[in-house]
Amino acid sequence: MLVPVLFIFLVQSATAQNYRLNDSEYARMPPLYHWDGYEECFDEPDAMYCYGEIVLVSDEPNEMLTMTQEFSKNFRHYNHTLLRHFYCMKKTCSEFYNVSESEVDLRWSFEACSNKTIYNKYKLKTKLTDVLDCSKRDRDQPIDNLDIFVGVVCILIIMANLVGSLCDCYLDKGKERGVLKILYHFSISRNWKKFVAPAGEGRDPRFNALKGIHGIRAITICSVIVTHACFRFGVAIVNPKMMEEFFENIFYTMFMSGSLVMQTFFVVSSFLLVYNWLIDSETLPLSWRMLPQQVILRWLRLTPSYALIIGLTVTWFSRLAPGGPIWAKAIYYEKRDCRHDWWKHILYVNNYLDRSSCMLQTWYLAADTQLYIFGVIIFLLCRTNLTRKVVLSFFFVVGIIVPMLHTYYEELEGVLISTPEVALNLFSGHRTFDKVYSRAHTNLPGCIIGMALGYIIYNWQKAGGDPKRFQKYRYFYWCSFLAGCMVLSSSYILFYEGPPQPAYVHMLYAGLQKPAFALVIATIIAGVVIQFEGIYRAVLEWRPFVFIARLSYSAYLIHIPFIRTQIASIRNLQRVVIIDVILQNMTTLLSILIAAFFFCMLVEMPSVNLLKHVFKKPHHEPQDVKTDKETKNSEDKNKIEDASQTKADDGTIVIKM
Ligand SMILES: *[C@@H]1O[C@H](CO)[C@@H](O)[C@H](O)[C@H]1NC(C)=O
Ligand SMILES: *[C@@H]1O[C@H](CO)[C@@H](O)[C@H](O)[C@H]1NC(C)=O
Ligand SMILES: *[C@@H]1O[C@H](CO)[C@@H](O)[C@H](O)[C@H]1NC(C)=O
Ligand SMILES: *[C@@H]1O[C@H](CO)[C@@H](O)[C@H](O)[C@H]1NC(C)=O
């Protein structure tokens, strides 16, 4: 009850000042885009097409500029003092442009040209920022050694798939020897069978209860993809006013602050870590050897697919979109940075090293890996209920306070919200994203809540807890979806029209919003695992979700290259219409899932199979050559790997995503 009241109060108290413009005032501002036709430009020989970002300036006070600056101060508006001009130099800027120009001259002629276009109409001048990208028709992309190397790797993988599948079909199944045995791991028909196998068939009935988690993961990955797919509608549009109006609506704010949804993955993965390991530890003694073992297993599990995507990003993906007005911004800068920074990704430290626009979305893989190591250490360290309570509470509080301090001292925003301007830049160089959103230590609360949930549910089941006892709370439980929506849309307060909120409000949001959302997710998971009601379970255990959940790692890896290619292919300003956005996003989602399916079949599953192959010793191996101790050790090891592999099939080991 308190929350809605507080909510309404804050919204009402924030209406002091009005930054709204009526239509005629809005139309007085220079349009955000000037866009010359791209294809037509190249009808002439030696044509040059330039994209530059320019800032409005004025030597004397200018009423319209002041109005524009005031209007742009609001987070929910585009920065209307920063214009994006796309010139066909020979047409629009013919009087300043000289075919034989150097780069410095190009900057000069672009600025002179934009001065002229803007001055004629608005009596304002302009200054070119650092962003200027000019190109002739075809982007120069010579094929280098790296391209050839990655190309060869891809061809080898596809050949392995073909040969493996053919052998699997036509050769005698009994004779699996040597190389063939390895090739079989690439067999599409085998992998297909694994892909469609029913979920949750574990050694322990308790694993069956985890089925609903597939649904949670599937819904989360789909919403992540759809949110990212929206970026392309922020990039080059004729009607920015409409985008800005989205933000007036509390309903849309929910989507715009969708970045919180990633907390779900942190909760799920740490919950599974603790819950699965507790069950395993009934049959298997814990030892510190498991720390390096599990970290290496996890690294091997994630890295092959990831490395292939990095390899393709620095080579062939940039050729999917053959040049366009925003090609450099959408694709090229990422490719350039990734050629430097790939090792940060392979070591999973990219979320702590800023100033790179290489694969920003993979902050999650790094943060989750770091939190996984943290989780394993805590798990192995705290063996009694008391130490668990103390240590988890301690880190929970740390996890709340640290983001607050970051937000205060580094003057950040309290939440990461994809405002129009942020979406345009695809988060690169966004300070809140770099300093708070993508770090591991600022995402601790989600991890702690997941771990605590694992302990609580395990202990409750062990003590013979009775699901029926919870039935009287089911109405509260059904409200949890609503509560999640409320936590998401509460970001509205920070961005409401009016004066900026004071720093302490931002601090509170930075500290409390993530744990609040994580708690809601934990509640939903608890209900699904305890199985005391039918509605949420029926939805989340829907069978197709299992398949989507199995695709989640592949889909997460490939969805951004896909969307970047879409953005790079934009040739015209587009008019955003809601129904188009919905339909096109659905199409994008579907195509990404299909592409992810192929990636999963051809690359991800074979790599997991190989991992199993290498680590799993055949059980019928003669053991008499080993000493007793060795035998015991290797059996232990087999068990651990068996356990983690079984889970790997369900996609719940080292939660893939
Ligand atoms: C918009 O606002 C301006 C200044 O406040 C006013 O002069 C103008 O008449 C308004 N236009 C409309 C269409 O309301
Ligand atoms: C708009 O962009 C310009 C140039 O990057 C920047 O100087 C200015 O502070 C921005 N305005 C707002 C309100 O963010
Ligand atoms: C173009 O460049 C050439 C050589 O640099 C120069 O002679 C000529 O005057 C320039 N033309 C214009 C329009 O600036
Ligand atoms: C454009 O206008 C700005 C601001 O007055 C000025 O600094 C700049 O030199 C002008 N650029 C050109 C090429 O005239």
XYZ file of C-alpha atoms and ligand atoms in Angstrom:
713
model
C 0.000 0.000 0.000
C 2.812 2.339 0.928
C 4.540 2.038 -2.412
C 1.682 3.264 -4.656
C 0.989 6.166 -2.308
C 4.611 7.196 -2.299
C 4.602 6.770 -6.028
C 1.654 9.066 -6.646
C 3.058 11.577 -4.210
C 6.411 11.710 -5.974
C 4.832 11.968 -9.395
C 2.634 14.815 -8.263
C 5.416 16.671 -6.555
C 7.487 16.543 -9.686
C 5.132 18.500 -11.883
C 6.408 21.912 -10.892
C 7.937 22.961 -14.168
C 6.824 22.320 -17.676
C 9.178 21.540 -20.518
C 6.479 20.818 -23.019
C 6.356 22.538 -26.370
C 3.246 22.869 -28.433
C 3.326 21.716 -32.027
C 4.108 25.079 -33.543
C 6.993 25.650 -31.156
C 8.268 22.155 -31.741
C 8.276 22.754 -35.477
C 10.465 25.818 -34.989
C 13.392 23.689 -33.889
C 15.696 22.461 -36.641
C 14.913 18.851 -37.527
C 17.194 16.241 -36.008
C 18.096 14.796 -39.363
C 19.061 16.118 -42.706
C 19.183 13.135 -44.983
C 20.211 13.191 -48.617
C 19.306 10.150 -50.655
C 22.069 7.577 -50.422
C 21.601 5.595 -53.601
C 20.878 8.655 -55.748
C 24.066 10.255 -54.511
C 26.179 7.701 -56.282
C 24.605 8.297 -59.658
C 27.442 10.715 -60.258
C 31.056 9.583 -60.478
C 33.381 10.472 -57.566
C 30.428 10.997 -55.300
C 31.103 11.336 -51.603
C 28.510 10.736 -48.916
C 29.161 12.119 -45.445
C 27.578 11.662 -42.063
C 28.405 14.212 -39.423
C 27.069 15.214 -36.032
C 26.865 18.953 -35.518
C 26.059 21.137 -32.527
C 24.003 24.288 -32.802
C 25.812 27.400 -31.614
C 25.123 31.078 -31.741
C 27.372 34.110 -31.340
C 24.619 36.297 -29.951
C 21.782 35.251 -27.614
C 19.143 33.433 -29.568
C 15.688 32.777 -28.192
C 15.101 29.684 -30.287
C 18.444 28.141 -29.315
C 17.694 28.704 -25.640
C 14.329 27.056 -26.062
C 15.932 24.091 -27.838
C 18.547 23.701 -25.129
C 15.948 23.818 -22.382
C 13.834 21.266 -24.185
C 16.797 18.955 -24.723
C 17.726 18.946 -21.050
C 14.956 16.480 -20.380
C 16.221 12.901 -20.536
C 13.161 11.831 -22.387
C 13.808 14.076 -25.327
C 16.357 13.806 -28.029
C 19.184 16.267 -27.765
C 17.829 18.723 -30.304
C 20.992 20.800 -30.236
C 22.922 17.861 -31.645
C 21.882 17.357 -35.252
C 22.738 14.507 -37.534
C 23.321 15.546 -41.084
C 23.826 13.217 -44.006
C 25.110 15.053 -47.043
C 25.685 13.980 -50.542
C 28.648 16.309 -50.868
C 28.412 16.891 -54.579
C 24.768 17.828 -54.441
C 24.081 19.642 -51.203
C 27.557 21.008 -50.606
C 28.785 21.500 -54.163
C 30.035 25.030 -53.533
C 32.299 23.945 -50.676
C 33.294 20.501 -51.807
C 36.332 19.782 -53.854
C 36.793 16.272 -55.192
C 40.500 16.164 -54.434
C 40.070 17.004 -50.779
C 42.011 15.737 -47.777
C 40.296 14.770 -44.543
C 40.909 18.170 -42.920
C 39.362 19.913 -45.872
C 36.415 17.565 -45.709
C 35.767 18.641 -42.143
C 35.933 22.239 -43.220
C 33.600 21.826 -46.165
C 31.135 19.782 -44.132
C 31.004 22.453 -41.465
C 30.717 25.241 -43.971
C 27.933 23.364 -45.665
C 26.018 22.774 -42.445
C 26.571 26.409 -41.438
C 24.926 27.392 -44.654
C 21.961 25.026 -44.493
C 21.204 25.916 -40.893
C 21.936 29.615 -41.147
C 19.650 30.171 -44.095
C 16.686 28.866 -42.198
C 17.375 29.368 -38.521
C 19.996 32.096 -38.245
C 22.145 29.751 -36.176
C 25.642 28.464 -36.767
C 26.978 24.991 -36.264
C 30.062 23.224 -35.025
C 31.075 19.816 -36.220
C 31.766 17.301 -33.438
C 34.341 14.519 -33.727
C 31.880 12.364 -35.563
C 32.365 12.621 -39.294
C 32.302 9.621 -41.540
C 32.655 10.006 -45.273
C 32.705 7.297 -47.864
C 32.606 6.539 -51.506
C 30.190 3.956 -52.742
C 31.979 0.829 -51.690
C 33.611 0.553 -48.347
C 37.135 -0.652 -48.667
C 37.290 -3.989 -46.933
C 40.256 -5.929 -48.223
C 40.344 -9.551 -47.153
C 43.194 -10.124 -44.725
C 44.693 -13.147 -43.024
C 42.282 -12.990 -40.137
C 39.334 -13.089 -42.532
C 40.791 -16.145 -44.190
C 41.490 -17.837 -40.872
C 37.965 -17.317 -39.542
C 36.538 -18.331 -42.893
C 38.494 -21.565 -42.817
C 37.364 -22.300 -39.265
C 33.733 -21.813 -40.291
C 34.133 -24.051 -43.294
C 35.787 -26.732 -41.171
C 32.929 -26.618 -38.687
C 30.347 -26.941 -41.421
C 32.280 -29.794 -43.024
C 32.509 -31.551 -39.678
C 28.758 -31.164 -39.357
C 28.141 -32.588 -42.805
C 30.562 -35.479 -42.505
C 29.410 -36.249 -38.978
C 25.769 -36.287 -40.014
C 26.402 -38.413 -43.098
C 28.478 -40.945 -41.191
C 25.842 -41.035 -38.517
C 23.210 -41.864 -41.116
C 25.054 -44.367 -43.244
C 27.646 -46.075 -41.125
C 27.207 -48.895 -38.721
C 26.426 -47.439 -35.315
C 28.359 -50.119 -33.483
C 31.725 -49.040 -34.781
C 32.477 -45.739 -33.247
C 36.201 -45.387 -33.223
C 38.887 -42.725 -33.238
C 38.179 -39.684 -35.357
C 34.711 -40.897 -36.198
C 33.794 -40.805 -32.567
C 34.676 -37.136 -32.462
C 32.885 -36.416 -35.722
C 29.708 -37.963 -34.357
C 29.522 -35.101 -31.896
C 28.843 -32.868 -34.873
C 26.049 -35.058 -36.162
C 22.983 -32.940 -36.728
C 20.545 -35.775 -36.187
C 22.058 -36.624 -32.802
C 22.072 -33.029 -31.738
C 18.515 -32.632 -32.901
C 17.470 -35.536 -30.702
C 19.169 -33.909 -27.768
C 17.581 -30.606 -28.594
C 14.040 -31.967 -28.550
C 14.564 -34.277 -25.606
C 12.204 -33.594 -22.726
C 13.516 -31.355 -19.999
C 14.066 -31.951 -16.348
C 14.731 -35.676 -16.347
C 17.412 -35.769 -13.721
C 18.732 -38.323 -11.326
C 16.809 -36.637 -8.604
C 13.071 -35.832 -8.649
C 13.908 -32.407 -7.304
C 15.393 -31.472 -10.662
C 12.006 -32.038 -12.267
C 10.635 -29.140 -10.316
C 13.023 -26.822 -12.120
C 11.096 -27.044 -15.376
C 9.421 -23.703 -14.883
C 12.792 -22.004 -14.894
C 13.046 -22.672 -18.616
C 9.979 -20.533 -19.047
C 11.508 -17.711 -17.046
C 14.683 -17.852 -19.098
C 12.814 -18.064 -22.390
C 10.630 -15.069 -21.603
C 13.629 -13.077 -20.434
C 15.737 -13.786 -23.498
C 12.841 -12.913 -25.785
C 12.254 -9.625 -24.030
C 15.955 -8.811 -24.211
C 15.966 -9.416 -27.952
C 12.793 -7.433 -28.561
C 14.064 -4.493 -26.506
C 17.309 -4.428 -28.428
C 15.462 -4.760 -31.703
C 13.713 -1.491 -30.865
C 17.007 0.369 -31.172
C 16.719 0.493 -34.880
C 13.604 2.582 -34.558
C 15.495 5.218 -32.623
C 18.221 5.650 -35.178
C 16.924 7.447 -38.216
C 13.395 8.640 -37.874
C 11.263 11.403 -39.339
C 9.043 11.698 -36.319
C 11.193 11.942 -33.202
C 8.324 13.675 -31.468
C 6.459 10.438 -31.354
C 9.377 8.640 -29.688
C 9.508 11.389 -27.124
C 5.833 11.003 -26.470
C 6.340 7.330 -25.691
C 8.169 8.420 -22.621
C 5.265 10.483 -21.375
C 3.445 7.250 -20.902
C 4.191 5.265 -17.777
C 3.433 2.073 -19.660
C 6.273 2.646 -22.092
C 8.664 3.566 -19.331
C 8.353 -0.033 -18.291
C 9.946 -1.093 -21.546
C 12.490 1.653 -21.564
C 13.844 0.551 -18.191
C 13.834 -3.030 -19.361
C 17.549 -3.211 -18.642
C 16.561 -4.405 -15.164
C 15.323 -7.637 -16.679
C 18.881 -8.919 -16.797
C 18.671 -9.309 -13.022
C 16.526 -12.337 -13.743
C 19.489 -14.170 -15.171
C 21.654 -13.375 -12.175
C 18.998 -14.679 -9.808
C 18.363 -17.809 -11.840
C 22.003 -18.698 -12.323
C 23.031 -18.268 -8.705
C 19.905 -20.065 -7.529
C 20.709 -23.042 -9.735
C 24.331 -23.007 -8.670
C 23.441 -23.335 -4.996
C 20.432 -25.589 -5.367
C 22.120 -28.057 -7.711
C 25.294 -28.187 -5.723
C 23.456 -28.749 -2.483
C 21.693 -31.711 -4.018
C 24.965 -32.995 -5.473
C 26.779 -32.584 -2.195
C 24.507 -35.229 -0.668
C 26.419 -37.827 -2.631
C 29.686 -36.046 -3.215
C 32.028 -34.480 -0.694
C 32.814 -30.845 -1.389
C 36.394 -29.839 -1.842
C 38.284 -26.761 -2.937
C 39.464 -28.663 -5.979
C 36.037 -27.968 -7.400
C 36.747 -24.270 -7.682
C 39.365 -24.403 -10.463
C 37.601 -27.415 -11.931
C 34.264 -25.689 -12.288
C 35.751 -22.421 -13.458
C 37.662 -24.190 -16.203
C 34.616 -26.232 -17.167
C 32.552 -23.102 -17.368
C 35.187 -21.345 -19.431
C 35.352 -24.269 -21.832
C 31.598 -24.411 -21.994
C 31.122 -20.771 -22.916
C 34.200 -19.814 -24.868
C 34.145 -21.761 -28.170
C 30.823 -20.328 -29.339
C 31.710 -16.923 -27.976
C 35.104 -16.893 -29.669
C 33.554 -17.794 -32.979
C 31.148 -14.872 -32.726
C 33.993 -12.511 -31.825
C 35.931 -13.877 -34.789
C 33.012 -13.272 -37.110
C 32.460 -9.802 -35.682
C 35.995 -8.744 -36.504
C 35.809 -10.247 -39.958
C 32.788 -11.307 -41.945
C 29.801 -9.778 -40.172
C 30.787 -6.316 -41.364
C 30.285 -7.501 -44.915
C 26.678 -8.530 -44.399
C 25.609 -4.920 -44.768
C 27.490 -3.553 -47.741
C 27.888 0.047 -46.667
C 25.239 2.618 -45.935
C 24.899 6.003 -44.289
C 25.336 4.714 -40.725
C 27.456 1.726 -41.538
C 30.496 2.968 -39.653
C 28.560 3.827 -36.547
C 26.578 0.617 -36.524
C 29.285 -1.846 -37.464
C 32.695 -0.479 -38.224
C 33.659 1.051 -34.867
C 32.756 -2.173 -33.150
C 34.847 -4.197 -35.538
C 37.809 -1.863 -35.099
C 37.598 -2.004 -31.293
C 37.135 -5.754 -31.215
C 40.344 -6.259 -33.125
C 42.105 -4.664 -30.166
C 40.017 -5.882 -27.309
C 39.091 -9.462 -28.105
C 41.302 -10.809 -25.311
C 39.315 -8.914 -22.675
C 36.306 -10.859 -23.815
C 38.036 -14.211 -23.846
C 39.205 -13.579 -20.280
C 35.755 -12.299 -19.273
C 37.015 -9.015 -17.889
C 35.522 -6.720 -20.525
C 32.969 -5.266 -18.123
C 35.719 -3.664 -16.048
C 37.675 -2.185 -18.940
C 35.776 0.689 -20.488
C 36.340 2.777 -23.561
C 35.694 0.117 -26.095
C 32.610 -0.321 -28.202
C 33.339 -3.991 -28.793
C 30.323 -6.208 -28.169
C 28.880 -4.219 -25.287
C 26.108 -6.742 -24.769
C 28.589 -9.316 -23.520
C 29.046 -7.383 -20.279
C 26.573 -9.913 -18.984
C 28.714 -12.943 -19.776
C 31.646 -11.347 -17.980
C 29.642 -10.212 -14.969
C 27.925 -13.564 -14.655
C 31.218 -15.412 -14.847
C 32.687 -13.211 -12.137
C 29.633 -13.672 -9.958
C 29.751 -17.398 -10.614
C 33.286 -17.580 -9.248
C 32.169 -15.479 -6.301
C 29.226 -17.816 -5.757
C 31.373 -20.942 -5.860
C 33.805 -19.461 -3.343
C 31.012 -18.475 -0.965
C 29.427 -21.880 -1.394
C 32.603 -23.728 -0.560
C 33.482 -21.361 2.250
C 30.211 -21.293 4.153
C 29.240 -24.755 5.200
C 26.956 -23.961 8.117
C 23.668 -22.124 8.149
C 24.980 -19.459 10.484
C 28.008 -18.524 8.381
C 25.801 -18.520 5.290
C 23.381 -16.102 6.856
C 26.108 -13.775 8.064
C 28.161 -13.775 4.888
C 25.220 -13.461 2.511
C 23.675 -10.631 4.543
C 26.990 -8.833 4.612
C 27.436 -8.995 0.848
C 23.805 -8.118 0.263
C 24.245 -4.879 2.166
C 27.520 -4.204 0.366
C 25.769 -4.831 -2.926
C 23.165 -2.208 -2.090
C 25.504 0.441 -0.743
C 28.239 0.287 -3.370
C 26.073 1.299 -6.364
C 24.709 4.145 -4.249
C 28.215 5.422 -3.627
C 29.121 5.083 -7.297
C 26.021 7.010 -8.253
C 26.717 9.743 -5.734
C 30.432 10.258 -6.287
C 30.448 9.789 -10.026
C 27.213 11.738 -10.493
C 25.443 9.042 -12.441
C 21.807 8.433 -13.156
C 20.025 6.095 -10.790
C 18.826 3.691 -13.449
C 19.938 2.746 -16.894
C 17.116 3.835 -19.107
C 17.264 3.605 -22.874
C 16.400 7.196 -23.573
C 16.171 8.135 -27.236
C 19.651 9.633 -27.191
C 21.193 6.588 -25.502
C 19.564 4.185 -27.906
C 21.020 6.178 -30.782
C 24.515 5.507 -29.508
C 23.833 1.886 -28.578
C 25.081 2.586 -25.044
C 28.648 3.118 -26.082
C 30.357 5.556 -23.732
C 27.319 5.695 -21.454
C 28.644 6.376 -17.963
C 25.884 4.720 -15.979
C 26.209 1.668 -18.184
C 29.980 1.509 -17.714
C 30.261 2.271 -14.017
C 27.216 0.648 -12.456
C 25.161 -1.378 -14.862
C 27.801 -3.651 -16.323
C 30.040 -4.322 -13.318
C 29.844 -7.509 -11.305
C 30.039 -5.997 -7.831
C 27.130 -3.675 -8.547
C 25.016 -6.654 -9.487
C 25.742 -8.543 -6.274
C 22.236 -8.280 -4.775
C 20.680 -10.342 -7.569
C 23.317 -13.022 -7.098
C 22.923 -13.047 -3.299
C 19.147 -13.246 -3.514
C 19.435 -16.197 -5.886
C 21.875 -17.988 -3.600
C 19.758 -17.365 -0.524
C 16.748 -18.715 -2.367
C 18.705 -21.853 -3.215
C 19.571 -22.470 0.439
C 16.067 -21.679 1.672
C 14.273 -23.941 -0.775
C 16.728 -26.783 -0.292
C 16.437 -26.632 3.488
C 12.681 -26.298 3.321
C 12.374 -29.365 1.095
C 14.815 -31.279 3.248
C 12.741 -30.517 6.334
C 9.772 -32.029 4.492
C 7.983 -28.749 3.795
C 4.407 -29.013 2.640
C 3.419 -26.983 -0.457
C -0.223 -26.909 0.658
C 0.692 -24.572 3.477
C 1.460 -21.863 0.967
C -1.816 -22.081 -0.854
C -3.421 -19.384 1.201
C -0.788 -16.942 -0.058
C -1.492 -17.641 -3.683
C -3.255 -14.339 -4.266
C -0.141 -12.503 -3.137
C 1.884 -14.732 -5.348
C -0.238 -13.928 -8.373
C 0.428 -10.266 -7.743
C 4.149 -10.776 -8.215
C 3.921 -10.150 -11.942
C 2.242 -6.852 -11.227
C 4.860 -6.050 -8.635
C 7.578 -6.670 -11.230
C 5.878 -4.279 -13.623
C 5.622 -1.696 -10.877
C 9.301 -1.937 -10.061
C 10.098 -1.485 -13.742
C 7.799 1.458 -14.258
C 8.901 3.161 -11.067
C 11.811 4.586 -13.082
C 9.209 6.998 -14.368
C 9.772 9.190 -11.346
C 13.371 9.833 -12.269
C 12.458 10.999 -15.710
C 9.239 12.750 -15.091
C 8.808 16.153 -16.672
C 10.120 18.818 -14.413
C 13.263 19.687 -12.567
C 15.802 16.885 -12.266
C 15.380 14.752 -9.175
C 17.868 15.379 -6.360
C 20.893 13.111 -6.029
C 19.474 11.109 -3.136
C 16.559 9.880 -5.259
C 19.006 8.639 -7.854
C 21.014 6.972 -5.099
C 17.965 5.197 -3.734
C 17.105 3.915 -7.161
C 20.644 2.764 -7.842
C 20.697 0.831 -4.582
C 17.196 -0.524 -4.270
C 15.636 -1.055 -7.659
C 17.739 -4.059 -8.642
C 17.227 -5.947 -5.354
C 13.512 -5.151 -5.498
C 13.219 -6.630 -8.959
C 15.405 -9.587 -8.009
C 13.136 -10.276 -5.033
C 10.099 -10.379 -7.284
C 11.849 -12.826 -9.588
C 12.951 -14.914 -6.610
C 9.341 -15.070 -5.446
C 8.224 -16.313 -8.824
C 10.979 -18.932 -8.905
C 10.136 -20.067 -5.390
C 6.504 -20.592 -6.386
C 7.491 -22.526 -9.469
C 9.889 -24.793 -7.616
C 7.678 -25.401 -4.603
C 4.769 -26.063 -6.954
C 1.912 -24.834 -4.833
C -0.211 -23.207 -7.517
C -1.112 -23.881 -11.125
C -1.353 -20.684 -13.124
C 2.233 -19.466 -13.261
C 3.480 -23.018 -13.537
C 1.184 -23.777 -16.439
C 2.546 -20.783 -18.315
C 6.197 -21.205 -17.434
C 6.303 -24.940 -18.021
C 4.842 -24.569 -21.489
C 6.893 -26.923 -23.581
C 8.099 -24.615 -26.385
C 9.786 -22.490 -23.741
C 12.190 -25.339 -23.120
C 13.479 -25.055 -26.668
C 13.762 -21.303 -26.535
C 15.600 -21.593 -23.239
C 18.017 -24.034 -24.843
C 18.661 -21.463 -27.530
C 19.220 -18.669 -25.087
C 23.008 -18.616 -25.139
C 23.195 -18.770 -28.924
C 20.466 -16.194 -29.270
C 22.177 -13.898 -26.820
C 25.433 -14.140 -28.745
C 24.062 -13.544 -32.206
C 21.227 -11.132 -31.659
C 23.270 -7.940 -31.522
C 25.307 -8.612 -34.700
C 21.954 -9.291 -36.334
C 20.436 -6.038 -35.129
C 23.552 -4.037 -35.938
C 23.415 -5.351 -39.480
C 19.796 -4.253 -39.698
C 20.740 -0.784 -38.509
C 23.656 -0.550 -40.897
C 21.342 -1.387 -43.783
C 19.073 1.598 -43.161
C 19.054 3.762 -46.269
C 16.237 6.184 -45.567
C 14.656 8.035 -42.746
C 11.804 5.937 -41.476
C 8.497 6.916 -39.990
C 7.816 5.049 -36.792
C 4.348 3.611 -36.478
C 3.571 1.468 -33.462
C 2.046 -1.409 -35.331
C 5.104 -1.563 -37.596
C 7.363 -1.610 -34.587
C 5.461 -4.507 -33.079
C 5.277 -6.524 -36.274
C 8.859 -5.916 -37.287
C 10.125 -6.751 -33.830
C 8.239 -10.018 -33.914
C 9.800 -10.809 -37.279
C 13.227 -9.913 -35.963
C 12.703 -12.061 -32.886
C 11.622 -15.000 -34.975
C 14.528 -14.702 -37.397
C 16.992 -14.392 -34.543
C 15.588 -17.509 -32.902
C 15.872 -19.402 -36.167
C 19.440 -18.223 -36.685
C 20.194 -19.109 -33.067
C 18.806 -22.566 -33.686
C 21.280 -23.137 -36.490
C 24.128 -21.705 -34.494
C 23.185 -23.911 -31.574
C 22.979 -27.041 -33.714
C 26.131 -26.450 -35.707
C 28.418 -24.867 -33.143
C 27.190 -24.734 -29.586
C 25.979 -28.298 -29.145
C 28.989 -29.904 -30.849
C 31.290 -27.878 -28.630
C 29.434 -29.046 -25.525
C 29.575 -32.633 -26.775
C 33.295 -32.369 -27.329
C 33.752 -30.948 -23.872
C 31.927 -33.932 -22.434
C 33.925 -36.285 -24.591
C 37.220 -34.911 -23.365
C 36.309 -34.853 -19.702
C 34.292 -37.987 -19.413
C 36.316 -41.152 -19.106
C 34.578 -44.206 -20.479
C 33.144 -46.208 -17.588
C 34.106 -49.562 -19.002
C 37.763 -48.640 -19.053
C 39.820 -51.283 -17.290
C 40.602 -49.916 -13.871
C 42.999 -52.489 -12.501
C 46.038 -50.540 -13.627
C 45.241 -47.732 -11.254
C 45.987 -47.582 -7.605
C 43.031 -47.425 -5.300
C 43.394 -43.754 -4.618
C 43.570 -42.782 -8.246
C 40.518 -44.813 -9.027
C 38.574 -43.121 -6.336
C 39.647 -39.666 -7.451
C 38.769 -40.262 -11.023
C 35.408 -41.655 -10.053
C 34.704 -38.575 -8.019
C 35.700 -36.514 -10.948
C 33.487 -38.465 -13.283
C 30.591 -37.942 -10.965
C 31.111 -34.223 -10.827
C 31.296 -33.986 -14.533
C 28.357 -36.267 -14.996
C 26.390 -34.070 -12.714
C 27.340 -30.888 -14.440
C 26.862 -32.433 -17.851
C 23.366 -33.610 -17.090
C 22.615 -30.109 -16.147
C 24.397 -28.814 -19.189
C 21.843 -30.624 -21.284
C 19.148 -28.702 -19.568
C 21.149 -25.603 -20.017
C 21.352 -25.081 -16.326
C 25.024 -25.672 -15.716
C 26.970 -22.452 -15.469
C 23.829 -20.937 -16.666
C 24.590 -20.376 -20.231
C 22.922 -17.074 -20.286
C 2.293 27.685 -28.800
O 2.907 28.438 -27.777
C 3.323 29.745 -28.165
C 4.101 30.385 -27.029
O 3.707 29.905 -25.791
C 2.076 30.583 -28.545
O 2.465 31.871 -28.953
C 1.357 29.864 -29.686
O 0.158 30.551 -29.978
C 1.051 28.416 -29.297
N 0.524 27.747 -30.475
C -0.535 26.953 -30.434
C -0.934 26.322 -31.711
O -1.091 26.708 -29.367
C 23.636 17.859 -26.474
O 24.805 17.502 -27.196
C 25.855 18.434 -27.107
C 26.984 17.950 -27.988
O 27.348 16.640 -27.703
C 26.293 18.581 -25.655
O 27.308 19.537 -25.566
C 25.109 18.995 -24.813
O 25.467 19.037 -23.455
C 23.959 18.012 -25.008
N 22.821 18.501 -24.298
C 22.203 17.797 -23.373
C 21.044 18.413 -22.695
O 22.552 16.659 -23.103
C 39.930 22.506 -55.379
O 41.256 22.089 -55.134
C 42.188 22.507 -56.115
C 43.543 21.910 -55.779
O 43.712 21.760 -54.417
C 42.210 24.054 -56.128
O 43.092 24.510 -57.137
C 40.803 24.584 -56.389
O 40.796 25.987 -56.315
C 39.817 24.004 -55.374
N 38.480 24.430 -55.710
C 37.625 24.919 -54.812
C 36.256 25.228 -55.295
O 37.914 25.087 -53.633
C 30.619 27.662 -38.855
O 30.163 28.449 -37.773
C 30.965 28.362 -36.592
C 30.306 29.154 -35.511
O 30.205 30.501 -35.835
C 32.373 28.858 -36.885
O 33.172 28.696 -35.742
C 32.959 28.045 -38.005
O 34.232 28.564 -38.374
C 32.033 28.073 -39.227
N 32.581 27.122 -40.176
C 32.834 27.460 -41.416
C 33.480 26.427 -42.242
O 32.571 28.533 -41.858
